[in-house]
Amino acid sequence: MKKVTINSVASHAGVSKKTVSRVLNNEPNVSVATREKVLAVFKELDYTPNPIARGLAQNRSFIIGCLYDNPSKSYITRVQTGALAACQENNYNLLIHPCEFRGEALINNIEQLLQTSRLDGIVLTPPFGDFAELVNFLKSKKIPYARVASAILEDDSISVRSNDEQGAFEVTEHLISLGHKSIAFIKGHPDHSATQQRFKGYRRSLASHGIEFNERLVEEGNFSYHSGVDSARSILDLSPRPTAVFASNDYMAAAVLKLATQRQLRVPDDISIAGFDNAPIARHIWPGLTTIAQPVEEMTKQAVTQLISHIAQPQDEPFQVILESRLITRESTAQVKK
Amino acid sequence: MKKVTINSVASHAGVSKKTVSRVLNNEPNVSVATREKVLAVFKELDYTPNPIARGLAQNRSFIIGCLYDNPSKSYITRVQTGALAACQENNYNLLIHPCEFRGEALINNIEQLLQTSRLDGIVLTPPFGDFAELVNFLKSKKIPYARVASAILEDDSISVRSNDEQGAFEVTEHLISLGHKSIAFIKGHPDHSATQQRFKGYRRSLASHGIEFNERLVEEGNFSYHSGVDSARSILDLSPRPTAVFASNDYMAAAVLKLATQRQLRVPDDISIAGFDNAPIARHIWPGLTTIAQPVEEMTKQAVTQLISHIAQPQDEPFQVILESRLITRESTAQVKK
DNA sequence: CCACATTATGACACCGGTGTCATGGTCAAA
DNA sequence: TTTGACCATGACACCGGTGTCATAATGTGG
């Protein structure tokens, strides 16, 4: 079983390599008869072009890098699923790059990644889309990039996100509609732009109902389960205890639930709990968590699709999309008790 | 800023391309003086060889494929972490390939993957290491592969796993030592060899204590949370109700916990629950789950490292390693009540 | 000191594609 | 009929490495 290359196809079809190449790339100036002859030989020999040779000739790798640093494994796999879908449709490969660096070290790490892997483009998942230093570096190196779920907007860039502010607003509205007035809030990681957005949504809802904002009800978390435990402790120790807790993601919400349960509090009778993200854990625990579902796969897929088309043919127009998220109510929130 | 290639290095150092290539690959027959001169130029120009050109010349892609199909996101990311670590150490890239096909369709899917991505090797994570059809296909195509966490052993293959049978034995021993005699068991997905192994460990422990095996206490799950809910329903409906449930993984155990809690049963006072895998959920819920921790990253890393070294220089000896797992006791298991 | 083995090095083809440019053929307008 | 535009095609260099083989330089034993 010999290897099938563009040369074997060319000699079988009785044309030159170049003509085969033209057919492969759908270039103009090939007669219909020739094109069909070549296509027939493709079928006959079961030919697939060698992406490595193609890459060498075009100085491309057909690889997109996906940068992430996220405590939520389910978020990571959702991002990967979306990115992979876009890559497969376009004959690209996806190189995953978990990365916990910040600042200077981050730039060095990415520089090395680019040197050794020759990526054609990079998808920045939270929080990397929010790091101006990194983005400027990519820009200076002329590496195409796309942002997923970042609130930062630039004039000429690719960005797909959902409306975190609005999502948080809706959760808070939901709690208020159940009669809650004392609603604690656990913030996310300060590096993530989503953290500010979700906090803003919470405050906007309070304000729109004339509920005074109380700083003592706000805790600083970092999206990890562990930080949720710490924040939960402070919140549950408050007196009077708030009647509801809104955590910026489901892991922290799950931590609140765990601690509350350990302390013999009944959820949602004694205290309501809401999260954000609709992570699997939100439905794997009892009671299930009220939360916001975002189309993470779809966001990433659109971002990567756009990134690849930008690589093939650079455009000047920005591509900025905001997808809808939706409130999912489960058992962890209920009418406040008198 | 011009591109730095082997040619620029060669002319700067005043030697031929081929000599530079020799230095790059640590080939013999280069004088010390020449080698040092070339290495100095590497530094000076900040040269990194182009893996694509290298791949074309050697007919390699420097890409390892990682095949998986697993409901547990945390397991997937752990596998990826280990595989990536091995790849990065060896200047390989990792191509992830989630894949839900079986049988004929699986073979076609993989054939296409190989055609388009030209993988140098494949890591088979559960359950793919257990599919003889797939393995035979890879063998016939002469694609190197490595198995992770599969109980299947062949004479000449690479396989790294932990001892599932022993792990399940230890969990059961633990329950029995707490006085449990009626221990329900939820099996995993029938395609996974771990499913058989864990079941065997459970039975061995029962037998070694003279506890009669009761088929009615065994439910068929598939490792998913959902299947755990179904199995839990049957088990909790039994009369008399077993005093302990051992689920083949933590997701199913979490489902048992959820259902038990919904039914006002106190865990572990009314019923003990144990899982397997030490997934994050095992410590994110209350009470935390007693379970078995396996070195998934380490297993995968060793498998991939070995795979890559096998690609560089094929060996005939098999590489078969079994790593230790360990019992982690948390709050979900306790002394049986009289 | 010569014959021969061994080491160090380079010239050149090659991997499998794409880009550039020349060439011959067709066709419409002058 | 001539001219020029345009289309279809191929020859050939090139991308940045590695493999093969020839050759010059050096070392070794008799």
mmCIF file of C-alpha atoms (C1' of nucleotides) in Angstrom, chain C residues 11-23:
data_model
loop_
_atom_site.group_PDB
_atom_site.id
_atom_site.type_symbol
_atom_site.label_atom_id
_atom_site.label_comp_id
_atom_site.label_asym_id
_atom_site.label_seq_id
_atom_site.Cartn_x
_atom_site.Cartn_y
_atom_site.Cartn_z
ATOM 1 C "C1'" DA C 11 26.669 18.808 -1.849
ATOM 2 C "C1'" DC C 12 22.512 17.490 -3.290
ATOM 3 C "C1'" DA C 13 18.182 15.169 -3.619
ATOM 4 C "C1'" DC C 14 13.957 14.698 -1.257
ATOM 5 C "C1'" DC C 15 9.537 15.105 1.752
ATOM 6 C "C1'" DG C 16 4.520 16.977 -0.526
ATOM 7 C "C1'" DG C 17 2.608 20.616 -1.148
ATOM 8 C "C1'" DT C 18 2.097 26.061 -3.099
ATOM 9 C "C1'" DG C 19 3.612 30.464 -5.692
ATOM 10 C "C1'" DT C 20 5.411 32.608 -9.858
ATOM 11 C "C1'" DC C 21 5.776 32.995 -14.346
ATOM 12 C "C1'" DA C 22 5.968 31.490 -19.161
ATOM 13 C "C1'" DT C 23 3.457 29.414 -22.877
#
